Short mmCIF file of C-alpha atoms and ligand atoms in Angstrom, two decimals:
data_model
loop_
_atom_site.label_atom_id
_atom_site.label_comp_id
_atom_site.label_asym_id
_atom_site.label_seq_id
_atom_site.Cartn_x
_atom_site.Cartn_y
_atom_site.Cartn_z
CA MET A 1 -98.19 -15.76 -70.01
CA ASP A 2 -98.48 -11.98 -70.49
CA LYS A 3 -99.47 -9.79 -73.10
CA LEU A 4 -99.46 -6.04 -73.34
CA ILE A 5 -102.47 -3.93 -74.53
CA VAL A 6 -101.63 -0.83 -76.30
CA GLN A 7 -103.85 1.95 -76.82
CA GLY A 8 -102.75 3.83 -80.13
CA GLY A 9 -102.77 7.48 -80.34
CA SER A 10 -100.49 8.79 -77.68
CA LYS A 11 -97.42 10.60 -78.20
CA ILE A 12 -93.96 9.42 -76.77
CA GLN A 13 -92.58 12.64 -74.75
CA GLY A 14 -90.52 13.38 -71.87
CA LYS A 15 -87.26 12.14 -70.44
CA VAL A 16 -86.05 8.53 -70.12
CA LYS A 17 -82.87 6.94 -68.37
CA VAL A 18 -81.51 4.41 -70.81
CA SER A 19 -80.67 1.37 -68.99
CA GLY A 20 -77.50 -0.78 -69.14
CA ALA A 21 -76.86 -2.82 -72.29
CA LYS A 22 -78.19 -6.35 -72.22
CA ASN A 23 -75.56 -7.61 -74.59
CA GLY A 24 -72.85 -5.71 -72.95
CA SER A 25 -73.79 -7.32 -69.45
CA LEU A 26 -73.89 -10.88 -71.35
CA ALA A 27 -70.56 -10.16 -72.38
CA LEU A 28 -68.82 -8.89 -69.19
CA MET A 29 -70.56 -11.74 -67.01
CA PRO A 30 -68.62 -14.72 -68.58
CA ALA A 31 -65.29 -12.86 -68.08
CA THR A 32 -65.76 -13.47 -64.16
CA ILE A 33 -64.95 -17.19 -65.04
CA LEU A 34 -61.41 -16.24 -65.88
CA ALA A 35 -60.28 -14.92 -62.30
CA SER A 36 -61.51 -16.12 -58.63
CA GLY A 37 -62.68 -13.39 -57.00
CA THR A 38 -65.70 -11.04 -56.23
CA TYR A 39 -67.06 -8.64 -58.89
CA LYS A 40 -69.39 -5.84 -58.96
CA LEU A 41 -70.77 -4.93 -62.17
CA PHE A 42 -72.51 -1.50 -61.91
CA ASN A 43 -75.29 -0.40 -64.34
CA THR A 44 -76.51 -3.98 -65.23
CA PRO A 45 -80.12 -4.13 -66.32
CA ASN A 46 -82.41 -5.67 -64.49
CA LEU A 47 -84.14 -8.29 -67.19
CA LYS A 48 -84.49 -11.69 -67.73
CA ASP A 49 -81.34 -12.83 -69.94
CA VAL A 50 -79.28 -11.29 -66.98
CA TRP A 51 -81.09 -13.44 -64.75
CA THR A 52 -80.81 -16.52 -66.94
CA PHE A 53 -76.96 -15.90 -67.20
CA SER A 54 -76.70 -15.77 -63.47
CA ARG A 55 -78.68 -19.02 -63.24
CA LEU A 56 -76.16 -20.26 -65.79
CA LEU A 57 -73.08 -19.04 -63.70
CA GLY A 58 -74.79 -20.42 -60.39
CA SER A 59 -74.92 -23.85 -62.27
CA LEU A 60 -71.08 -23.48 -62.38
CA GLY A 61 -70.77 -22.74 -58.83
CA ILE A 62 -70.54 -18.84 -59.35
CA PHE A 63 -72.51 -16.91 -56.95
CA CYS A 64 -74.54 -14.00 -58.67
CA GLU A 65 -76.92 -11.36 -56.92
CA LEU A 66 -78.35 -8.38 -58.70
CA ASN A 67 -79.58 -5.59 -56.39
CA ASP A 68 -80.48 -2.17 -57.96
CA ASN A 69 -78.63 -2.65 -60.95
CA GLU A 70 -75.41 -3.71 -59.08
CA LEU A 71 -74.66 -7.26 -59.78
CA PHE A 72 -72.54 -8.87 -57.39
CA ILE A 73 -70.46 -11.98 -58.47
CA ASP A 74 -68.24 -14.19 -56.48
CA SER A 75 -66.58 -16.59 -58.78
CA ARG A 76 -64.56 -18.22 -55.84
CA GLY A 77 -66.88 -21.41 -55.50
CA ILE A 78 -66.69 -22.34 -59.21
CA ASN A 79 -66.82 -26.27 -59.13
CA SER A 80 -68.14 -27.17 -62.53
CA TYR A 81 -67.21 -26.69 -66.17
CA GLU A 82 -70.48 -27.74 -67.67
CA ALA A 83 -73.33 -25.55 -69.01
CA PRO A 84 -76.75 -27.51 -69.29
CA TYR A 85 -79.17 -27.50 -72.34
CA GLU A 86 -81.90 -26.05 -70.25
CA LEU A 87 -80.35 -22.89 -69.67
CA VAL A 88 -78.23 -22.76 -72.79
CA LYS A 89 -81.39 -22.97 -74.89
CA GLN A 90 -83.11 -20.16 -73.30
CA MET A 91 -80.36 -17.59 -74.45
CA ARG A 92 -77.57 -18.01 -76.98
CA ALA A 93 -75.35 -15.82 -75.19
CA SER A 94 -74.84 -18.68 -72.74
CA PHE A 95 -72.34 -19.91 -75.32
CA TYR A 96 -70.03 -17.16 -74.10
CA VAL A 97 -68.89 -19.34 -70.96
CA LEU A 98 -67.21 -21.81 -73.57
CA GLY A 99 -63.92 -19.98 -74.10
CA PRO A 100 -63.41 -18.64 -70.40
CA LEU A 101 -63.95 -22.27 -69.20
CA VAL A 102 -61.59 -24.04 -71.41
CA ALA A 103 -58.96 -21.19 -71.14
CA ARG A 104 -59.03 -21.64 -67.29
CA TYR A 105 -59.98 -25.06 -66.32
CA GLY A 106 -58.95 -26.84 -69.46
CA LYS A 107 -62.34 -28.17 -69.98
CA ALA A 108 -65.70 -26.94 -71.03
CA LYS A 109 -68.86 -28.92 -71.89
CA VAL A 110 -71.49 -26.54 -73.27
CA SER A 111 -74.88 -27.40 -74.83
CA LEU A 112 -75.07 -26.60 -78.49
CA PRO A 113 -77.49 -23.69 -78.43
CA GLY A 114 -79.65 -24.58 -81.63
CA GLY A 115 -81.38 -22.12 -84.01
CA CYS A 116 -83.48 -19.17 -83.29
CA ALA A 117 -86.77 -17.59 -84.59
CA TRP A 118 -85.15 -16.15 -87.44
CA GLY A 119 -83.38 -19.24 -88.76
CA PRO A 120 -79.95 -21.09 -88.04
CA ARG A 121 -77.33 -19.04 -86.05
CA PRO A 122 -74.22 -21.14 -86.41
CA VAL A 123 -71.18 -21.14 -83.65
CA ASP A 124 -68.56 -22.49 -86.22
CA LEU A 125 -66.49 -19.64 -85.69
CA HIS A 126 -66.41 -19.91 -82.07
CA LEU A 127 -65.25 -23.51 -82.19
CA LYS A 128 -62.67 -22.73 -85.15
CA GLY A 129 -61.00 -19.97 -83.20
CA LEU A 130 -60.80 -22.22 -80.02
CA GLU A 131 -59.43 -24.95 -82.01
CA LYS A 132 -56.88 -22.60 -83.37
CA LEU A 133 -55.81 -21.79 -80.05
CA GLY A 134 -55.25 -25.66 -79.54
CA ALA A 135 -58.51 -26.83 -77.95
CA THR A 136 -59.87 -30.26 -79.04
CA ILE A 137 -63.52 -29.75 -79.59
CA THR A 138 -65.80 -32.67 -79.81
CA VAL A 139 -69.60 -33.12 -80.20
CA GLU A 140 -71.10 -35.26 -77.77
CA LYS A 141 -75.11 -35.76 -77.49
CA GLY A 142 -75.60 -32.34 -78.30
CA TYR A 143 -73.10 -30.67 -76.35
CA ILE A 144 -69.50 -29.21 -77.42
CA LEU A 145 -66.77 -30.76 -75.32
CA ALA A 146 -63.38 -28.53 -75.63
CA GLU A 147 -60.36 -29.62 -73.87
CA ALA A 148 -56.91 -28.23 -73.75
CA GLU A 149 -54.03 -28.74 -71.18
CA LYS A 150 -53.12 -25.22 -71.77
CA LEU A 151 -54.41 -22.89 -74.60
CA LYS A 152 -51.63 -21.73 -76.89
CA GLY A 153 -51.76 -17.99 -78.60
CA ALA A 154 -52.11 -18.40 -82.32
CA LYS A 155 -53.43 -16.28 -85.45
CA PHE A 156 -57.10 -16.28 -86.26
CA HIS A 157 -59.12 -14.79 -88.78
CA PHE A 158 -62.88 -14.31 -88.42
CA ASP A 159 -64.31 -15.30 -91.79
CA ILE A 160 -67.53 -13.23 -90.72
CA SER A 161 -67.15 -10.61 -88.22
CA SER A 162 -69.07 -11.91 -85.17
CA VAL A 163 -69.68 -10.40 -81.68
CA GLY A 164 -70.00 -13.47 -79.98
CA ALA A 165 -67.04 -15.47 -81.42
CA THR A 166 -64.78 -12.64 -80.89
CA GLY A 167 -65.96 -12.23 -77.46
CA ASN A 168 -65.28 -16.26 -77.00
CA VAL A 169 -61.97 -16.37 -78.51
CA LEU A 170 -60.63 -13.26 -76.99
CA MET A 171 -61.66 -14.06 -73.38
CA ALA A 172 -59.68 -17.63 -74.11
CA ALA A 173 -56.65 -15.85 -75.62
CA THR A 174 -56.14 -13.76 -72.46
CA LEU A 175 -54.90 -17.09 -70.59
CA ALA A 176 -53.27 -18.45 -73.51
CA LYS A 177 -49.67 -19.30 -73.77
CA GLY A 178 -48.09 -16.76 -75.95
CA ASN A 179 -49.23 -14.54 -78.54
CA THR A 180 -52.56 -14.20 -80.40
CA LEU A 181 -53.58 -12.14 -83.40
CA LEU A 182 -57.40 -12.03 -83.90
CA THR A 183 -58.30 -10.31 -87.37
CA ASN A 184 -61.76 -9.12 -88.68
CA ALA A 185 -62.73 -8.98 -85.09
CA ALA A 186 -66.03 -7.55 -83.97
CA LEU A 187 -66.22 -3.79 -83.58
CA GLU A 188 -69.17 -3.78 -81.52
CA PRO A 189 -69.14 -1.23 -78.52
CA GLU A 190 -69.95 -4.45 -76.35
CA ILE A 191 -66.85 -6.32 -77.28
CA THR A 192 -64.85 -3.03 -76.78
CA ALA A 193 -66.28 -2.76 -73.35
CA LEU A 194 -65.31 -6.45 -72.78
CA ALA A 195 -61.85 -5.83 -73.79
CA ARG A 196 -61.60 -3.03 -71.51
CA MET A 197 -62.59 -5.08 -68.82
CA LEU A 198 -60.06 -7.73 -69.51
CA VAL A 199 -57.43 -5.14 -69.51
CA LYS A 200 -58.56 -4.10 -65.86
CA MET A 201 -58.28 -7.57 -65.00
CA GLY A 202 -54.55 -7.55 -65.90
CA ALA A 203 -54.90 -9.05 -69.78
CA LYS A 204 -52.73 -7.67 -72.27
CA ILE A 205 -54.73 -6.64 -75.51
CA ASP A 206 -53.61 -4.10 -78.25
CA GLY A 207 -55.87 -2.97 -81.02
CA ILE A 208 -58.86 -2.33 -78.79
CA GLY A 209 -61.39 -0.40 -80.85
CA THR A 210 -59.97 -1.81 -84.16
CA SER A 211 -60.62 -5.07 -86.01
CA GLN A 212 -57.30 -6.47 -85.25
CA LEU A 213 -56.67 -7.70 -81.66
CA GLU A 214 -53.36 -8.60 -80.44
CA ILE A 215 -53.31 -10.59 -77.23
CA GLU A 216 -50.31 -11.68 -75.09
CA GLY A 217 -51.27 -14.17 -72.85
CA VAL A 218 -50.68 -13.89 -69.15
CA ASP A 219 -50.90 -16.58 -66.35
CA GLU A 220 -53.60 -15.30 -64.52
CA LEU A 221 -55.98 -12.46 -64.25
CA LYS A 222 -57.80 -10.75 -61.13
CA ALA A 223 -61.34 -9.80 -60.34
CA VAL A 224 -62.49 -6.07 -61.01
CA ASP A 225 -65.72 -3.92 -60.68
CA GLU A 226 -66.82 -2.52 -64.10
CA THR A 227 -69.69 -0.47 -65.34
CA THR A 228 -72.05 -1.71 -68.01
CA ILE A 229 -72.40 0.60 -71.28
CA PRO A 230 -75.70 2.08 -72.22
CA ASP A 231 -77.94 0.04 -74.13
CA ARG A 232 -77.52 1.45 -77.97
CA ILE A 233 -80.45 -0.79 -78.97
CA GLU A 234 -82.83 0.26 -76.23
CA ALA A 235 -81.85 3.72 -76.79
CA ALA A 236 -82.56 3.60 -80.65
CA THR A 237 -86.00 1.91 -79.69
CA TYR A 238 -87.14 5.05 -77.84
CA LEU A 239 -85.83 7.35 -80.27
CA ILE A 240 -88.25 5.80 -82.85
CA ALA A 241 -90.79 5.47 -80.81
CA ALA A 242 -90.72 9.13 -80.09
CA ALA A 243 -90.30 10.05 -83.88
CA VAL A 244 -93.02 7.64 -85.28
CA THR A 245 -95.60 9.28 -82.63
CA GLU A 246 -94.33 12.64 -83.56
CA GLY A 247 -93.07 13.01 -80.12
CA GLU A 248 -90.21 14.70 -78.23
CA ILE A 249 -87.91 13.01 -76.24
CA GLU A 250 -84.67 13.39 -73.97
CA LEU A 251 -82.69 10.24 -73.63
CA GLU A 252 -80.38 10.20 -70.38
CA ASN A 253 -77.17 8.02 -69.81
CA VAL A 254 -76.80 7.02 -73.29
CA ASN A 255 -73.65 7.28 -75.63
CA PRO A 256 -74.33 9.11 -78.51
CA TYR A 257 -71.25 8.09 -80.13
CA HIS A 258 -72.60 4.43 -80.41
CA LEU A 259 -75.77 5.60 -82.28
CA ALA A 260 -74.08 7.83 -84.87
CA THR A 261 -75.58 5.86 -87.86
CA VAL A 262 -78.96 5.64 -86.29
CA ILE A 263 -78.92 9.42 -85.50
CA ASP A 264 -77.98 10.10 -89.08
CA LYS A 265 -80.61 8.15 -90.20
CA LEU A 266 -83.25 9.71 -88.03
CA GLU A 267 -82.34 13.03 -89.18
CA GLU A 268 -82.53 11.91 -92.70
CA SER A 269 -85.93 10.99 -92.09
CA GLY A 270 -86.75 14.62 -90.76
CA CYS A 271 -86.28 14.35 -86.99
CA GLU A 272 -84.50 17.15 -85.33
CA ILE A 273 -81.73 15.82 -83.03
CA ASP A 274 -79.31 17.42 -80.66
CA VAL A 275 -76.72 15.74 -78.73
CA ASN A 276 -75.04 16.79 -75.65
CA ASN A 277 -72.52 14.35 -73.70
CA ASP A 278 -74.49 11.49 -72.74
CA LYS A 279 -77.96 12.91 -73.79
CA ILE A 280 -79.87 12.92 -76.89
CA HIS A 281 -82.93 15.08 -77.72
CA LEU A 282 -85.08 14.29 -80.47
CA LYS A 283 -88.28 16.12 -81.60
CA MET A 284 -90.34 15.02 -84.69
CA GLN A 285 -93.14 16.89 -86.49
CA GLY A 286 -95.29 15.46 -89.23
CA ASN A 287 -94.57 11.96 -90.97
CA PRO A 288 -90.91 10.71 -91.56
CA LYS A 289 -89.59 10.90 -95.15
CA PRO A 290 -89.02 7.31 -96.52
CA VAL A 291 -85.38 6.23 -95.54
CA ASP A 292 -83.71 2.81 -96.67
CA ILE A 293 -81.50 1.02 -94.48
CA ILE A 294 -78.91 -1.79 -94.83
CA THR A 295 -77.96 -3.52 -91.64
CA GLN A 296 -74.41 -4.10 -90.96
CA VAL A 297 -71.83 -4.58 -88.52
CA TYR A 298 -70.69 -1.93 -86.09
CA PRO A 299 -70.63 1.16 -87.00
CA GLY A 300 -73.52 0.35 -89.66
CA ILE A 301 -77.00 0.25 -88.51
CA PRO A 302 -77.79 -2.65 -86.27
CA THR A 303 -79.95 -5.60 -87.13
CA ASP A 304 -81.16 -5.40 -84.04
CA ILE A 305 -83.19 -2.06 -84.92
CA GLN A 306 -84.37 -3.34 -88.29
CA ALA A 307 -87.71 -4.40 -87.06
CA GLN A 308 -88.29 -1.15 -85.16
CA TRP A 309 -87.20 0.74 -88.11
CA THR A 310 -89.78 -1.16 -90.42
CA THR A 311 -92.59 0.00 -88.08
CA TYR A 312 -91.13 3.48 -88.12
CA MET A 313 -91.39 3.39 -92.35
CA LEU A 314 -94.82 2.59 -92.20
CA LYS A 315 -95.60 6.09 -91.17
CA ALA A 316 -93.46 7.55 -94.16
CA GLU A 317 -95.39 8.81 -97.34
CA GLY A 318 -93.69 6.46 -99.85
CA VAL A 319 -91.69 3.56 -100.40
CA SER A 320 -88.48 2.41 -98.66
CA LYS A 321 -86.32 -0.56 -98.55
CA ILE A 322 -84.89 -2.51 -95.66
CA THR A 323 -81.73 -4.75 -96.65
CA GLU A 324 -80.97 -7.25 -93.95
CA ILE A 325 -77.29 -8.36 -94.06
CA ILE A 326 -76.55 -10.05 -90.91
CA TYR A 327 -79.61 -12.41 -90.68
CA PRO A 328 -81.36 -12.64 -94.19
CA ASP A 329 -84.17 -14.39 -92.73
CA ARG A 330 -84.98 -11.88 -89.89
CA PHE A 331 -88.62 -10.78 -90.88
CA LYS A 332 -90.91 -12.68 -88.87
CA HIS A 333 -92.33 -9.32 -87.58
CA VAL A 334 -93.52 -8.63 -90.99
CA PRO A 335 -96.56 -10.98 -91.15
CA GLU A 336 -97.76 -9.39 -87.88
CA LEU A 337 -97.29 -5.88 -89.11
CA ILE A 338 -99.36 -6.92 -92.17
CA ARG A 339 -102.18 -8.05 -89.97
CA LEU A 340 -102.15 -4.37 -88.67
CA GLY A 341 -102.64 -3.16 -92.07
CA ALA A 342 -98.96 -2.60 -93.34
CA ASP A 343 -98.04 -3.01 -96.85
CA ILE A 344 -94.75 -4.70 -96.70
CA ASP A 345 -93.36 -7.20 -99.56
CA VAL A 346 -90.32 -9.31 -98.26
CA SER A 347 -88.30 -11.53 -100.72
CA ASP A 348 -84.92 -12.68 -100.17
CA ASN A 349 -83.17 -10.59 -97.61
CA PHE A 350 -85.06 -7.28 -98.21
CA ALA A 351 -88.24 -5.71 -97.44
CA ILE A 352 -90.04 -3.04 -99.33
CA ILE A 353 -92.54 -0.98 -97.33
CA LYS A 354 -95.25 1.34 -98.99
CA GLY A 355 -95.84 3.75 -96.12
CA GLY A 356 -98.58 5.92 -95.23
CA LYS A 357 -101.19 3.16 -95.22
CA LYS A 358 -103.81 3.52 -91.84
CA LEU A 359 -102.63 0.68 -89.21
CA SER A 360 -105.82 -0.56 -87.07
CA GLY A 361 -105.43 -2.55 -83.71
CA ALA A 362 -105.28 -6.10 -83.74
CA SER A 363 -103.95 -9.16 -81.92
CA VAL A 364 -100.19 -9.98 -83.05
CA MET A 365 -97.72 -12.37 -81.88
CA SER A 366 -94.20 -11.62 -81.05
CA SER A 367 -91.44 -14.07 -82.33
CA ASP A 368 -88.45 -12.51 -80.85
CA LEU A 369 -87.11 -9.86 -78.69
CA ARG A 370 -86.95 -6.92 -81.18
CA ALA A 371 -90.08 -8.13 -83.20
CA SER A 372 -91.82 -7.55 -79.74
CA ALA A 373 -90.34 -3.97 -79.42
CA CYS A 374 -91.52 -3.03 -83.23
CA LEU A 375 -95.11 -4.24 -82.40
CA VAL A 376 -95.57 -2.36 -79.31
CA ILE A 377 -94.37 0.73 -81.16
CA ALA A 378 -96.71 -0.23 -84.15
CA GLY A 379 -99.54 -0.33 -81.64
CA LEU A 380 -98.72 3.21 -80.71
CA ILE A 381 -99.69 4.45 -83.98
CA ALA A 382 -102.57 2.10 -84.83
CA ASP A 383 -106.17 3.08 -84.41
CA GLY A 384 -107.74 1.35 -81.43
CA GLU A 385 -106.12 -1.54 -79.24
CA THR A 386 -103.41 -3.70 -80.25
CA GLU A 387 -102.62 -6.80 -78.13
CA VAL A 388 -99.13 -7.89 -78.32
CA HIS A 389 -98.67 -11.53 -77.27
CA ARG A 390 -95.72 -13.60 -76.02
CA ILE A 391 -94.01 -10.40 -74.49
CA TYR A 392 -91.73 -12.61 -72.56
CA HIS A 393 -89.47 -11.91 -75.32
CA LEU A 394 -89.68 -8.36 -74.71
CA ASP A 395 -89.00 -9.27 -70.97
CA ARG A 396 -85.70 -10.82 -71.81
CA GLY A 397 -84.23 -7.58 -73.17
CA TYR A 398 -85.65 -4.29 -72.07
CA GLU A 399 -85.64 -3.18 -68.51
CA ALA A 400 -89.18 -2.30 -67.65
CA MET A 401 -89.93 -1.15 -71.27
CA GLU A 402 -94.00 -0.76 -70.45
CA LYS A 403 -93.12 1.66 -67.31
CA LYS A 404 -90.78 3.50 -69.31
CA LEU A 405 -93.33 3.94 -72.13
CA ILE A 406 -96.10 4.74 -69.81
CA ALA A 407 -93.90 7.52 -68.24
CA LEU A 408 -93.15 8.97 -71.29
CA GLY A 409 -97.17 9.05 -72.32
CA ALA A 410 -98.11 5.69 -73.87
CA ASN A 411 -101.31 4.10 -72.86
CA ILE A 412 -100.23 0.45 -72.06
CA ARG A 413 -101.15 -2.03 -69.75
CA ARG A 414 -100.04 -5.76 -69.13
CA ALA A 415 -102.36 -8.45 -68.69
CA LYS A 416 -102.60 -12.40 -68.63
CA THR A 417 -103.26 -14.13 -71.80
CA GLU A 418 -105.32 -17.48 -72.70
CA ILE A 419 -102.98 -17.66 -76.08
CA ILE A 420 -99.92 -19.96 -75.62
C1 UD1 B 501 -74.88 -10.72 -81.32
C2 UD1 B 501 -76.24 -10.01 -80.37
C3 UD1 B 501 -77.56 -9.81 -81.14
C4 UD1 B 501 -77.07 -9.20 -82.32
C5 UD1 B 501 -75.90 -9.89 -83.27
C6 UD1 B 501 -75.63 -9.03 -84.32
C7 UD1 B 501 -75.23 -10.60 -78.14
C8 UD1 B 501 -75.83 -11.52 -76.77
N1 UD1 B 501 -76.37 -10.89 -79.24
O1 UD1 B 501 -75.43 -12.01 -81.39
O2 UD1 B 501 -78.44 -9.41 -80.37
O3 UD1 B 501 -78.25 -9.25 -83.29
O4 UD1 B 501 -74.85 -9.92 -82.45
O5 UD1 B 501 -75.34 -7.68 -84.03
O6 UD1 B 501 -74.49 -9.90 -78.02
N2 UD1 B 501 -71.89 -16.47 -87.59
C9 UD1 B 501 -71.25 -17.44 -87.96
N3 UD1 B 501 -70.58 -18.20 -87.25
C10 UD1 B 501 -70.58 -18.20 -86.10
C11 UD1 B 501 -71.12 -17.06 -85.55
C12 UD1 B 501 -71.85 -16.25 -86.10
O7 UD1 B 501 -71.60 -17.58 -89.44
O8 UD1 B 501 -69.93 -18.85 -85.33
C13 UD1 B 501 -72.84 -15.33 -88.41
C14 UD1 B 501 -74.31 -15.20 -87.87
O9 UD1 B 501 -74.88 -16.10 -88.41
C15 UD1 B 501 -74.42 -14.09 -88.54
C16 UD1 B 501 -73.36 -13.10 -87.98
O10 UD1 B 501 -72.30 -14.14 -88.11
O11 UD1 B 501 -74.93 -13.62 -89.78
C17 UD1 B 501 -73.12 -12.09 -86.95
O12 UD1 B 501 -73.42 -12.96 -85.66
P1 UD1 B 501 -72.86 -12.52 -84.59
O13 UD1 B 501 -71.97 -11.35 -84.65
O14 UD1 B 501 -71.95 -13.84 -83.99
O15 UD1 B 501 -74.18 -12.51 -83.46
P2 UD1 B 501 -74.38 -13.17 -81.97
O16 UD1 B 501 -73.05 -12.90 -81.31
O17 UD1 B 501 -74.85 -14.32 -81.70
#
């Protein structure tokens, strides 16, 4: 197992190209189940979750090959409708194959994903939505079995706005007989991008980019090429890393529109930010002002930057509050930050951060992907060396993070760890 050793004290400065969005790719890849043929998905990030999803598609008989951020997929050989536990347990997004499989083949068997580091993450909305489209759902030895001779269009309201459930039900509805109306659908850019790819494939979808999606089912779809949108979470992570180290950064290949609320909050904290087409330039001098955030569905502040923002506010002279609405238990990074000297109190779904305390390097343990990123950023501002263990989480979702940070001036190295 690998760890990252971060030497504190360097400024993050320079230019960095933002990779394709992890969550964007994971939404586009299952769409290839819906139509037999060959696909090229450009700007696909080379990271572990994409490899895991490729293996999952491989287990269904779909060939995937990633070369230089171009993912080639050949779905003509699909020969299975079963997504095994070994792969689904590694990555919740595997559940995305349920809707496309049942829509196209009338049958899908997908392992239940289980919980995750920050508490239970139910899939009830995915299942209710597919049931509404006429699928019969049964649970058998930890697997969901979904069956339907032919899905039928229906009205379905998502009680909670869910990225994954919207993607799953939307993909299924494209091949259902008749019309489907989805309300309170997720607005996240990764879902909008999926809907656009589905339209390119021949799907009929109205209301893209809104929370109300109207889908007129078609008999078949065709394979297409598509480009993955830039990773807004990776982009925000580098902006925060530059801001907290009082650096200056230019992000390239980014969609600033997807980051509007994050940019507002960074400006409120004292950063100077310029936006120009697909570039964001940030400069920070001095300590940030304390700025509260509340995580919300898009276009609100994403839960996926909550941990990184927590680290940022450690540098602020004053008290700030973080309210986590999406995943109330998502504070596993806090005890690790406290090990570095942070003063943070968590109760219910909020954290109170008393900033301005000196951090000193120590060994810390990553609990999940974004927690790993926040610990690496904390290492940049701590005195001495911080060892971030279990960085396999980081490898899941950030393309070449340490290489990018080193190119931006960070002093980081990867080493083997004896801690499991
Ligand atoms: C996706 C992202 C993840 C991000 C999250 C929230 C991917 C691969 N992952 O995860 O990085 O943190 O969106 O932006 O895109 N819920 C239910 N029932 C369901 C499904 C969800 O109650 O059936 C709840 C969840 O517990 C959570 C909320 O809905 O409170 C939002 O979760 P959801 O949008 O579904 O997250 P994911 O799609 O799993």
